[in-house]
Amino acid sequence: MEGKTTNGHQSTSARLATASPATGAHLPTSKSGDAKPKAHRPIISPTRAKVLIVHRTPLMRFALSALIGKSVRFIVCGETDSAPDAREIFDRNRPHLIVLGLTLQGGDGIELIKDFHKLNPAVRCVVLTMRDDALSMQRAFRAGASGYLVAQDDIAEILGMLEQALDGELHASDKVCRALLENLALGVIEPITSEMRALSDRELQVLSLIGRGFGVTRLAGELHLSVKTIETHQMRIKQKLGLRSSGELSAKASRWMVQSARRNLHLSKVARAKNDPSSRPPVCPC
């Protein structure tokens, strides 16, 4: 696959970064022909782990590429905003780590994580997204993500998370950890109900957007899919949930989103109460 060019520059939607092969140094020889090592010869660093960046935001890809490029342990082997292109780059470059968003051109980050793990179970995926809801976090880790960051986090934290992911550890940023613990304490994080368990990750995503009022055309644009594909997803959701019409589907999705919003509102109130000293019960002086 060749990257497109604009004004002489290669497109960032499929720009590949390649490392130059190490060149051999000629050792000085003595008259007897014995090789003598050059004094104070620098130690060649071990091969750096290859990182693929898959994110829909050009500025985020640029920032990540610049940050990771300065690392002595990692090297960017490719970047794109497209799920199909990401699969091609993955197959060609065999990266060790993936940094990806959850909403991409022509695909979904959750499904991409699953695909990468099928191609190479040893690969590590770190999510960097705007989504800070419990369901998205659950879905990402359930799909096989090794780390989870939200847009509000310090971007420099990505290097530490990549280090831990490469070492086989699961990790979430401080903000994500706090959200997960608060959701867990309030029972917001819980197994998906039996009827929702039947839906795929993509179908859950479509259902949540329908609940937010997205029509077919807007859904297709948001998920970068065809209208026909969205209609197919809607048909399968109705079949799995026992719904007979688009109206019943919209009503079901709206009720589901309202319930989620009420849980999140309750969570926010509890969090504010914890941070407000005036709301705490008085301490007994005895």
Tab-separated table of C-alpha atoms in Angstrom, residues 3-13 15:
chain	number	residue	atom	x	y	z
A	3	GLY	CA	0.843	6.459	1.080
A	4	LYS	CA	-0.787	9.405	-0.703
A	5	THR	CA	1.207	12.605	-1.112
A	6	THR	CA	0.108	16.161	-0.500
A	7	ASN	CA	2.367	19.082	-1.516
A	8	GLY	CA	5.275	16.681	-1.645
A	9	HIS	CA	4.696	15.234	1.819
A	10	GLN	CA	3.542	11.732	2.557
A	11	SER	CA	0.048	11.388	4.027
A	12	THR	CA	-0.099	10.678	7.757
A	13	SER	CA	-2.990	8.264	7.222
A	15	ARG	CA	2.946	6.999	6.888
